[in-house]
GROMACS .gro file of N, CA and C in nm:
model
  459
    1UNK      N    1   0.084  -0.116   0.000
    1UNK     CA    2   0.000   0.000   0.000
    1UNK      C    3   0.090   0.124   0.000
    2UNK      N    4   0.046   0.265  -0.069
    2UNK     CA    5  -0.110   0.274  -0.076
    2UNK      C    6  -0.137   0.278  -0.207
    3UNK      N    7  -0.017   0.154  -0.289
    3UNK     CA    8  -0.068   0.132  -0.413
    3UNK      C    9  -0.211   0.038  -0.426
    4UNK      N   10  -0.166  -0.051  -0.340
    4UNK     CA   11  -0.326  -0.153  -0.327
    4UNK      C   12  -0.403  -0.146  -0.239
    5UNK      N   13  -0.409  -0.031  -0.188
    5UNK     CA   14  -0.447   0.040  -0.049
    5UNK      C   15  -0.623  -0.032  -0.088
    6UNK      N   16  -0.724   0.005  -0.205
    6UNK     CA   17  -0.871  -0.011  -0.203
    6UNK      C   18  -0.877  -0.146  -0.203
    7UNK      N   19  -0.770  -0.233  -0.272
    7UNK     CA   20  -0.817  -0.395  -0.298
    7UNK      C   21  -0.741  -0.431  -0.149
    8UNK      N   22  -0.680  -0.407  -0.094
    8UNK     CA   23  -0.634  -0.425   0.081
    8UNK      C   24  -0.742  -0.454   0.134
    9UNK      N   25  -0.819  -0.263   0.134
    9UNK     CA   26  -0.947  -0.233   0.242
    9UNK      C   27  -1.039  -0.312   0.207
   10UNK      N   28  -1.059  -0.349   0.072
   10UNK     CA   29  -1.210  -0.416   0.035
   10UNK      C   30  -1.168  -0.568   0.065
   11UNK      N   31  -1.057  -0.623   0.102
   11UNK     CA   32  -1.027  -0.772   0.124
   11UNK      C   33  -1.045  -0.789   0.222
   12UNK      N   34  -1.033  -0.686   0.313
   12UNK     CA   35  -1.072  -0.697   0.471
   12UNK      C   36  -1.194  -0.686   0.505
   13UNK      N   37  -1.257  -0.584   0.433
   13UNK     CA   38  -1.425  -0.607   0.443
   13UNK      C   39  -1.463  -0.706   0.397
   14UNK      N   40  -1.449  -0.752   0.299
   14UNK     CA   41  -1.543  -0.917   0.239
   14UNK      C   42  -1.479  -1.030   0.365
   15UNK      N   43  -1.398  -1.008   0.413
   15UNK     CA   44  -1.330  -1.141   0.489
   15UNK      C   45  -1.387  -1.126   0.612
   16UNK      N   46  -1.418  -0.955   0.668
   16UNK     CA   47  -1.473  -0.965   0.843
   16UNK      C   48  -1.639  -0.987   0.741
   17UNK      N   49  -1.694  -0.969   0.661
   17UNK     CA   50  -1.820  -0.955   0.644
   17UNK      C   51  -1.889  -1.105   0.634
   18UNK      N   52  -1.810  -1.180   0.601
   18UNK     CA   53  -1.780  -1.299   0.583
   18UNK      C   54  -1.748  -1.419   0.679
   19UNK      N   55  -1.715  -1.363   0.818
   19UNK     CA   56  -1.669  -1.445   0.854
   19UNK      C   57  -1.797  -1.541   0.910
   20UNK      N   58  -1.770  -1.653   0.997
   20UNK     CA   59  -1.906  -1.737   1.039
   20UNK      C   60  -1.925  -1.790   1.191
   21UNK      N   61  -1.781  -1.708   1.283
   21UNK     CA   62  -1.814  -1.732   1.441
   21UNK      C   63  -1.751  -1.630   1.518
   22UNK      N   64  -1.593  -1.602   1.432
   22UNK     CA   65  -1.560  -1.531   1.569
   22UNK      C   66  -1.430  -1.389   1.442
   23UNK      N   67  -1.387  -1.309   1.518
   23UNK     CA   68  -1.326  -1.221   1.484
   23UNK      C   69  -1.252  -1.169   1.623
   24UNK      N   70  -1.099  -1.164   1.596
   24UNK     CA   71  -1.020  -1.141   1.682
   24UNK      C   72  -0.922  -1.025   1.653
   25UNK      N   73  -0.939  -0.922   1.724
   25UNK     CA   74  -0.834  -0.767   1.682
   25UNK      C   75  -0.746  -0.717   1.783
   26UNK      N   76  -0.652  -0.724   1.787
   26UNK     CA   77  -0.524  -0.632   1.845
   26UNK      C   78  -0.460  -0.517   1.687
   27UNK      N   79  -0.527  -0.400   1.778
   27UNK     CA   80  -0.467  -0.262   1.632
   27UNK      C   81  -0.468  -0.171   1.753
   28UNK      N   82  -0.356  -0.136   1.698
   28UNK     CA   83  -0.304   0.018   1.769
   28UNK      C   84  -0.406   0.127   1.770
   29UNK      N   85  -0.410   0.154   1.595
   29UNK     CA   86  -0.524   0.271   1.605
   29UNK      C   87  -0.594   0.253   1.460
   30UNK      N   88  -0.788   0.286   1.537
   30UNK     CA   89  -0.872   0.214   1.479
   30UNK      C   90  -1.009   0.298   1.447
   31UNK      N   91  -1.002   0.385   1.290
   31UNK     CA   92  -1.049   0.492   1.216
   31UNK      C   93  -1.133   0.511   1.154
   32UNK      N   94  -1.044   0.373   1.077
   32UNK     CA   95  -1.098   0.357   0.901
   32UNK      C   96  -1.280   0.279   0.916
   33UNK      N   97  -1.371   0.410   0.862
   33UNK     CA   98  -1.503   0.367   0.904
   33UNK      C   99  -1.556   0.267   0.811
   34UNK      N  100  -1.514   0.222   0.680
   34UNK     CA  101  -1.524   0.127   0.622
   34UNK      C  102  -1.480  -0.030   0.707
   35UNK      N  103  -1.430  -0.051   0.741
   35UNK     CA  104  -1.382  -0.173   0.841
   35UNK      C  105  -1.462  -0.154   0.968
   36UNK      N  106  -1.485  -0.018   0.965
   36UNK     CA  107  -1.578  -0.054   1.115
   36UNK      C  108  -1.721  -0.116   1.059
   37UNK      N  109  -1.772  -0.082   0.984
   37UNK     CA  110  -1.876  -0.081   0.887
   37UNK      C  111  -1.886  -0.303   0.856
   38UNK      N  112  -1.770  -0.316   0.830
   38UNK     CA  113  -1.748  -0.442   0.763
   38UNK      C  114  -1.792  -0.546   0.996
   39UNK      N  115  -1.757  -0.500   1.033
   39UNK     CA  116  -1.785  -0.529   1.172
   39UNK      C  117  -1.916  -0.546   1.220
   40UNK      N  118  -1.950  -0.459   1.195
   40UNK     CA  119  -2.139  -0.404   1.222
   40UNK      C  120  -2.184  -0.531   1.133
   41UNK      N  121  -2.171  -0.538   1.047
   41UNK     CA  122  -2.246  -0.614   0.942
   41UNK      C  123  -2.195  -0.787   1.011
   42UNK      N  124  -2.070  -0.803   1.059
   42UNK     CA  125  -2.027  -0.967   1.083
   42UNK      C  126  -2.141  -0.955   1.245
   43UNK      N  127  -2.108  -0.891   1.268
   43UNK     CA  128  -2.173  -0.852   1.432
   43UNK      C  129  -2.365  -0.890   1.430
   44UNK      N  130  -2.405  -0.823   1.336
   44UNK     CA  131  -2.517  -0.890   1.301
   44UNK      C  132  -2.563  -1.007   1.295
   45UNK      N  133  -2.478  -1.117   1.191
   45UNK     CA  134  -2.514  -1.212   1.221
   45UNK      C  135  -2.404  -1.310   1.282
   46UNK      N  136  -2.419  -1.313   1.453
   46UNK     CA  137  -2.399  -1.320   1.550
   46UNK      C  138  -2.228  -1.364   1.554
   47UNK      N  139  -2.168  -1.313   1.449
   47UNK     CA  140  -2.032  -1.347   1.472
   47UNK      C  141  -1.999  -1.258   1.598
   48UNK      N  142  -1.898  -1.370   1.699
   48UNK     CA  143  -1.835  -1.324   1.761
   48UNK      C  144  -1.715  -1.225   1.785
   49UNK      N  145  -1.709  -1.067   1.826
   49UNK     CA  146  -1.607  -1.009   1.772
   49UNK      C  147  -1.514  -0.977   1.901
   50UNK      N  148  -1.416  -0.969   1.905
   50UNK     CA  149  -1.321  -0.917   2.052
   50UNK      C  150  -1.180  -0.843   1.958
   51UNK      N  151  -1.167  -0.710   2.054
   51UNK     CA  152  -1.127  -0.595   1.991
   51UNK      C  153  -1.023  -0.557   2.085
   52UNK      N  154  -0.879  -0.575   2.096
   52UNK     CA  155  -0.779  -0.566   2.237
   52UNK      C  156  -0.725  -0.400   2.137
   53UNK      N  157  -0.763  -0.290   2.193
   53UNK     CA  158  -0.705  -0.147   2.152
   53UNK      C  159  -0.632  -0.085   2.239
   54UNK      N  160  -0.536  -0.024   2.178
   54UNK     CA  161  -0.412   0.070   2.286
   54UNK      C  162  -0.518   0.186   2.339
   55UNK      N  163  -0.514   0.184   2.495
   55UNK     CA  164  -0.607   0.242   2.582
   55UNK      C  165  -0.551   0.383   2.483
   56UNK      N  166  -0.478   0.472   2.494
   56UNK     CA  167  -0.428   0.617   2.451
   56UNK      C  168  -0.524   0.590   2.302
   57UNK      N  169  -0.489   0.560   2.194
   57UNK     CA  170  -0.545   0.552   2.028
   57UNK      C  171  -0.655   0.530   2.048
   58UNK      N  172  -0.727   0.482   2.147
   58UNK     CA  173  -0.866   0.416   2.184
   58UNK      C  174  -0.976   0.561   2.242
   59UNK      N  175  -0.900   0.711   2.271
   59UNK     CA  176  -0.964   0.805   2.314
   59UNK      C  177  -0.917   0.890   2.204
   60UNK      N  178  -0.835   0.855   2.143
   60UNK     CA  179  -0.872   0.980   1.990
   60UNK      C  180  -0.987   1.013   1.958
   61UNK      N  181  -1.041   1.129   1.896
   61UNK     CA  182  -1.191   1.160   1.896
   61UNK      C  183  -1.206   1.117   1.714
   62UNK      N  184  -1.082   1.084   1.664
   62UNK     CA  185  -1.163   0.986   1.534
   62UNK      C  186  -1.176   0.849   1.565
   63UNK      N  187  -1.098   0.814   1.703
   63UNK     CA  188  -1.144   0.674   1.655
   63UNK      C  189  -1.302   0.590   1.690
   64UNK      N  190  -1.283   0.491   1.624
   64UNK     CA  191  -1.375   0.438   1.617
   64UNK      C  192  -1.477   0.320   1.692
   65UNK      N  193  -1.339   0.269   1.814
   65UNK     CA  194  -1.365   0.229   1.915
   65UNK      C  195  -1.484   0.228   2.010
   66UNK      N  196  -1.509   0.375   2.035
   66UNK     CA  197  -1.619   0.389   2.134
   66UNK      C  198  -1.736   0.341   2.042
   67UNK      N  199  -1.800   0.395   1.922
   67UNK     CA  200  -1.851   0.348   1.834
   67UNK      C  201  -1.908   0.175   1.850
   68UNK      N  202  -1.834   0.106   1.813
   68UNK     CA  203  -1.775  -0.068   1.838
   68UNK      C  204  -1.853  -0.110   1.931
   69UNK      N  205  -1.804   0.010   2.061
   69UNK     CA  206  -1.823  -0.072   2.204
   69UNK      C  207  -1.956  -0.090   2.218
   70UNK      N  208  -2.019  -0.016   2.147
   70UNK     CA  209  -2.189   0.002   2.174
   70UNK      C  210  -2.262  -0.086   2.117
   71UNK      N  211  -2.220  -0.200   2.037
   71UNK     CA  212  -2.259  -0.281   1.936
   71UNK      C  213  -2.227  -0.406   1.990
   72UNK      N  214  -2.400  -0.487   2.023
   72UNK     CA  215  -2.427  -0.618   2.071
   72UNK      C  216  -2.297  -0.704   1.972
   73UNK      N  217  -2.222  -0.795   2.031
   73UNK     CA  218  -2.148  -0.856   1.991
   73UNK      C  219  -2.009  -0.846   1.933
   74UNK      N  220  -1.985  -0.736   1.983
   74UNK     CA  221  -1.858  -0.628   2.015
   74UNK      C  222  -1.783  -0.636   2.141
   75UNK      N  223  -1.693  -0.685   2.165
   75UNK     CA  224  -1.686  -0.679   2.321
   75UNK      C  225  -1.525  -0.596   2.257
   76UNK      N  226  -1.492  -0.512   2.377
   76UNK     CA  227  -1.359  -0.433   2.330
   76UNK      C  228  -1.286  -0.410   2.492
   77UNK      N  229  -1.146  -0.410   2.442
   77UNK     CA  230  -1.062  -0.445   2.606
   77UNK      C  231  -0.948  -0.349   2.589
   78UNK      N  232  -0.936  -0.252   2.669
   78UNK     CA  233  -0.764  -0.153   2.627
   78UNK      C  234  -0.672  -0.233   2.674
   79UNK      N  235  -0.564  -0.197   2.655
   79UNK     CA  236  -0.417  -0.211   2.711
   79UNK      C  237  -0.341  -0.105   2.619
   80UNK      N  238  -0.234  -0.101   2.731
   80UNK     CA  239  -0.089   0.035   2.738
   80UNK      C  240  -0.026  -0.101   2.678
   81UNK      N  241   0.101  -0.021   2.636
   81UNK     CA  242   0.237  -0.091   2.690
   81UNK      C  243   0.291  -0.112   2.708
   82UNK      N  244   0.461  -0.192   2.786
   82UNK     CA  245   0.478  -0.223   2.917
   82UNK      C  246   0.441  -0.143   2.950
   83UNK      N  247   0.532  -0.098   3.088
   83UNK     CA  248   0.575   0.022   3.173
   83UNK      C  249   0.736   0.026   3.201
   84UNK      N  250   0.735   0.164   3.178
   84UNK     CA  251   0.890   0.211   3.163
   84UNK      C  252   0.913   0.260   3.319
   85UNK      N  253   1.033   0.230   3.325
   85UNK     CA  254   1.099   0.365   3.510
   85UNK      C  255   1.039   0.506   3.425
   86UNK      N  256   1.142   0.541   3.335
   86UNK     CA  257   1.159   0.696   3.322
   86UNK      C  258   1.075   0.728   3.235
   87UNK      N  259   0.968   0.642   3.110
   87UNK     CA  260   0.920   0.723   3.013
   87UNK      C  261   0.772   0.681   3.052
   88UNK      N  262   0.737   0.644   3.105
   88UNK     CA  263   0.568   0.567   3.150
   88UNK      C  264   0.543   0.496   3.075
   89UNK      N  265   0.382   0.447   2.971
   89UNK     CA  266   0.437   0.347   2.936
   89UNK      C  267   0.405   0.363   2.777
   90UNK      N  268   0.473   0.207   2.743
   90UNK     CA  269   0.487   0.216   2.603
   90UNK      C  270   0.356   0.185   2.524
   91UNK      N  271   0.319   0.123   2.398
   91UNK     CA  272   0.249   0.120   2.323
   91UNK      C  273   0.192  -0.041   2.284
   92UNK      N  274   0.039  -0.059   2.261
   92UNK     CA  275  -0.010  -0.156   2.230
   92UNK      C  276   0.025  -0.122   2.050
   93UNK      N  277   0.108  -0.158   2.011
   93UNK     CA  278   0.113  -0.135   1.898
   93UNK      C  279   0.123  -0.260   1.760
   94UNK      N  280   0.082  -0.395   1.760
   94UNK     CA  281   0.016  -0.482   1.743
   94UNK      C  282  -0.068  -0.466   1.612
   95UNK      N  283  -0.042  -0.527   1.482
   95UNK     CA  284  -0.135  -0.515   1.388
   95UNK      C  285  -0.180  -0.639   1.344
   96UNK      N  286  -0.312  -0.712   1.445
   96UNK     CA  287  -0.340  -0.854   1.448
   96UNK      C  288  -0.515  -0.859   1.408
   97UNK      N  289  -0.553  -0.953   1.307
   97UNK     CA  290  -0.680  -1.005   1.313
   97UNK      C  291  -0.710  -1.209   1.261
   98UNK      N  292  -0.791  -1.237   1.339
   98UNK     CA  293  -0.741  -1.380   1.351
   98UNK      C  294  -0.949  -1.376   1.307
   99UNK      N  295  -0.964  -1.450   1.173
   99UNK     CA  296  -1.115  -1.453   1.185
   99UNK      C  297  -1.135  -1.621   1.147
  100UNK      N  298  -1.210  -1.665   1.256
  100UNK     CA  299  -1.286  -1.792   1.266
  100UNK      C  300  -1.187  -1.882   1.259
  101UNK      N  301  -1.039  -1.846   1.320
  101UNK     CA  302  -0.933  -1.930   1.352
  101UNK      C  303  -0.884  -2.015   1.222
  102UNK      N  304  -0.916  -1.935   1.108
  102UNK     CA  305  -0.879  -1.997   0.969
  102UNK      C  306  -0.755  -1.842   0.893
  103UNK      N  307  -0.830  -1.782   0.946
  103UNK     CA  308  -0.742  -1.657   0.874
  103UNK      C  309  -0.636  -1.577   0.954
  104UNK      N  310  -0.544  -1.545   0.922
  104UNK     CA  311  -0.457  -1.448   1.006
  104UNK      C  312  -0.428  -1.305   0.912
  105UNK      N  313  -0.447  -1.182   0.978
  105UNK     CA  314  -0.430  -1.105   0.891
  105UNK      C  315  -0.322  -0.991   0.978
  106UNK      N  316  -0.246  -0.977   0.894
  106UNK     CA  317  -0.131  -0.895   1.001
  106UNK      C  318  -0.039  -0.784   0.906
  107UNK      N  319   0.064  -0.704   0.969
  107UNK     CA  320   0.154  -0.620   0.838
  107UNK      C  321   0.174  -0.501   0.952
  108UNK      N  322   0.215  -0.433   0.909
  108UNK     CA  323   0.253  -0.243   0.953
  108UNK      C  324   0.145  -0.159   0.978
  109UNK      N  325   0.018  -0.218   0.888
  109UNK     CA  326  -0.088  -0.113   0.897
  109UNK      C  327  -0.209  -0.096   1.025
  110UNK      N  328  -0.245   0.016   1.038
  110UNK     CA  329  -0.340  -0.012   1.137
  110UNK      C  330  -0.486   0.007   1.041
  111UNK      N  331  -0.593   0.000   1.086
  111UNK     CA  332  -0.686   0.014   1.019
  111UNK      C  333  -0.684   0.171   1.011
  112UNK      N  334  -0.668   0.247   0.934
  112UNK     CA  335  -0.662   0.396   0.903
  112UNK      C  336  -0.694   0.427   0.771
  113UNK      N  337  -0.739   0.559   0.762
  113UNK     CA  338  -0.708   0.597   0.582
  113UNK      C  339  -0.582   0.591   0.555
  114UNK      N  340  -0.547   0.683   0.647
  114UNK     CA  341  -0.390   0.693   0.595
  114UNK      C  342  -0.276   0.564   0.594
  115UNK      N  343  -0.306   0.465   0.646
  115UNK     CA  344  -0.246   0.327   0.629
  115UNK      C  345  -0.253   0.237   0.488
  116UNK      N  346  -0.408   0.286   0.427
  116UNK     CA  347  -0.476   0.248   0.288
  116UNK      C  348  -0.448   0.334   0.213
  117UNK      N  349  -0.421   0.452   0.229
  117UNK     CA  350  -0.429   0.541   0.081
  117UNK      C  351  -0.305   0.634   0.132
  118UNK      N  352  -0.223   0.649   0.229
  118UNK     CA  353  -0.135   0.760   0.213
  118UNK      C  354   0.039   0.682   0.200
  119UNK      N  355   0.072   0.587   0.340
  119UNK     CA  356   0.156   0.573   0.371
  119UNK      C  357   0.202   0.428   0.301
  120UNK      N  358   0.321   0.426   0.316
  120UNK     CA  359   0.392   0.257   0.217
  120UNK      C  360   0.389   0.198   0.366
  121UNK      N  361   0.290   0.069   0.354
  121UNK     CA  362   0.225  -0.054   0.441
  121UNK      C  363   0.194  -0.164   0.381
  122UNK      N  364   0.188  -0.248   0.497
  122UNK     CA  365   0.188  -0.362   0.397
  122UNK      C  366   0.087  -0.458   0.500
  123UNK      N  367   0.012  -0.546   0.416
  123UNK     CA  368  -0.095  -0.649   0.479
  123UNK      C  369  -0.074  -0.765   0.438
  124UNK      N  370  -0.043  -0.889   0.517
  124UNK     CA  371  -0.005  -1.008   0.512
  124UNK      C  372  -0.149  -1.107   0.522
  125UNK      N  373  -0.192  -1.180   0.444
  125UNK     CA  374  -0.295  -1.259   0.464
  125UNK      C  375  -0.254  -1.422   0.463
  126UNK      N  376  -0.268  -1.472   0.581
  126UNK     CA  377  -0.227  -1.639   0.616
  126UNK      C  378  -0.303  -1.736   0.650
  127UNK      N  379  -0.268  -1.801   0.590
  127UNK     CA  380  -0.369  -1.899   0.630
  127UNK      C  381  -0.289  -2.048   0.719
  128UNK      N  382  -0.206  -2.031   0.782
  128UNK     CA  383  -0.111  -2.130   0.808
  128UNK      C  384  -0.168  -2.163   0.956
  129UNK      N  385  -0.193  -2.283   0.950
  129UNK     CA  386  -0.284  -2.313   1.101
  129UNK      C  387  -0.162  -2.287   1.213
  130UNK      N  388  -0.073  -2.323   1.258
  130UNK     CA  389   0.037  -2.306   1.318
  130UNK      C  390   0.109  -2.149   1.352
  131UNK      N  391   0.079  -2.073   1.257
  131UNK     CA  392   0.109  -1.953   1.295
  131UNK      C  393  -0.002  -1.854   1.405
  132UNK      N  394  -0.135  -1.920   1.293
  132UNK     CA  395  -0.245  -1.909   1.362
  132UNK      C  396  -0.287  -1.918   1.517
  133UNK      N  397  -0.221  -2.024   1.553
  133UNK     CA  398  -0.230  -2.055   1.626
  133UNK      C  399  -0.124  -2.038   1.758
  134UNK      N  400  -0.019  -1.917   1.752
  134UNK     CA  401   0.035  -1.919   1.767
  134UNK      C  402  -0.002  -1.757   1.817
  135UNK      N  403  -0.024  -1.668   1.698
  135UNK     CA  404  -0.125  -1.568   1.729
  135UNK      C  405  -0.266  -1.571   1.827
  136UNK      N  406  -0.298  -1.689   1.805
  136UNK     CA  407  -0.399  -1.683   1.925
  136UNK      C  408  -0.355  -1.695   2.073
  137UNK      N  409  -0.202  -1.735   2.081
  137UNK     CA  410  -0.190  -1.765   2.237
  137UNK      C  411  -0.147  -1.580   2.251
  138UNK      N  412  -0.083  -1.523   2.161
  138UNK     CA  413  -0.060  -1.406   2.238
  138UNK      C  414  -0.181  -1.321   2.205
  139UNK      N  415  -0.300  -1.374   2.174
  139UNK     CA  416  -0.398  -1.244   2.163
  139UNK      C  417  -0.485  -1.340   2.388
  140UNK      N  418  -0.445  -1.431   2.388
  140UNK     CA  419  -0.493  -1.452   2.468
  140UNK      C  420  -0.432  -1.427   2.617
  141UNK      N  421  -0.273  -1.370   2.575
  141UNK     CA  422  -0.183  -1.341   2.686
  141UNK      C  423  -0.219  -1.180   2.693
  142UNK      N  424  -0.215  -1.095   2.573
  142UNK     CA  425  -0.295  -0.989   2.607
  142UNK      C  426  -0.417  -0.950   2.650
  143UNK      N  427  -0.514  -1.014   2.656
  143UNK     CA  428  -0.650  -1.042   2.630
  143UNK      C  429  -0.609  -1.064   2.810
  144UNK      N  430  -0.570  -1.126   2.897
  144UNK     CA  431  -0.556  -1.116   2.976
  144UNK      C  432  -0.499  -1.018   3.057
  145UNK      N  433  -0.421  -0.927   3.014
  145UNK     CA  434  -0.378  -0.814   3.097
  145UNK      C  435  -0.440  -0.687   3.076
  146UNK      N  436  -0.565  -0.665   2.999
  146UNK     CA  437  -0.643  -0.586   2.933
  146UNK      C  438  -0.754  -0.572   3.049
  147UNK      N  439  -0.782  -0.445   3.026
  147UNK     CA  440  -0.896  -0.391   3.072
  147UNK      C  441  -1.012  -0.362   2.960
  148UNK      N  442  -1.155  -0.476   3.029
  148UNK     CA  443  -1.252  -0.405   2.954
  148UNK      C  444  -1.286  -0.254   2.916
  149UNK      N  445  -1.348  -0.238   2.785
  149UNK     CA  446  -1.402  -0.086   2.761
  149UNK      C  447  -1.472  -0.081   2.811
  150UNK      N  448  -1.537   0.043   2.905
  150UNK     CA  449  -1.625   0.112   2.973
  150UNK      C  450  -1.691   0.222   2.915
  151UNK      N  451  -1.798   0.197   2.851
  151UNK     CA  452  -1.897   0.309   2.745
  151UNK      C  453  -1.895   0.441   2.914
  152UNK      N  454  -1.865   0.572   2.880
  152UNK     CA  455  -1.950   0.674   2.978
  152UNK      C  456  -2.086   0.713   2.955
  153UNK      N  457  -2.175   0.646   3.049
  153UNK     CA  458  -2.316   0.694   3.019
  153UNK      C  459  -2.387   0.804   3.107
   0.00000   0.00000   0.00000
């Protein structure tokens, strides 16, 4: 990208729109309203979705997160990351989606415009059960040190 930035974005929408149980996300920072869009629609019919976002990228007022959180079958969890002595802490910075434990989708990009149409990124699509699966233990080691999202009502 952001030579194949539209056939990227539209591969990711047919694949979350598509999927048939579950959808798994660790992204730094999360914009791009087309992919949120492709969510809403898997979320509907009752795919399972879980959304691990860097607490900081997660209160940008574009992102799209809070949005998400409000949507039956959305469940969404922050995390920082580590923690530093002298700089506080560092970054969930992670570009992971694992859908119905058949697909792995990963690369540099976060879901953004500017990841699709501005900046040179790149999106890896796998299908290798073993890697897969390999990605799922660390979405489940984060997934554990995460704090649920809390809608303010």
């Amino acid at each position: 990208m952001p030579m194949n930035g539209r056939q990227a974005e539209n591969k990711i929408f047919y694949t979350f729109t598509h999927a048939h149980k579950t959808i798994k996300i660790i992204m730094y920072t999360f914009t791009n309203r087309k992919i949120a869009k492709a969510l809403k629609i898997a979320s509907k019919h009752n795919v399972k979705i879980t959304i691990i976002a860097d607490e900081k990228e997660a209160k940008f007022h574009r992102s799209v997160i809070p949005n998400l959180a409000a949507i039956k079958n959305i469940k969404i969890y922050l995390l920082h990351g580590k923690r530093y002595k002298h700089d506080g802490f560092g970054k969930l910075h992670a570009k992971v989606s694992i859908i119905d434990n058949k697909i792995l989708i990963t690369g540099s990009a976060n879901y953004t415009y500017s990841a699709f149409y501005k900046n040179y990124e790149y999106i890896i699509f796998h299908k290798n059960k073993d890697l897969i699966k390999e990605f799922n233990v660390f979405f489940k080691y984060l997934k554990s040190l995460a704090k649920p999202y809390r809608l303010n009502r």
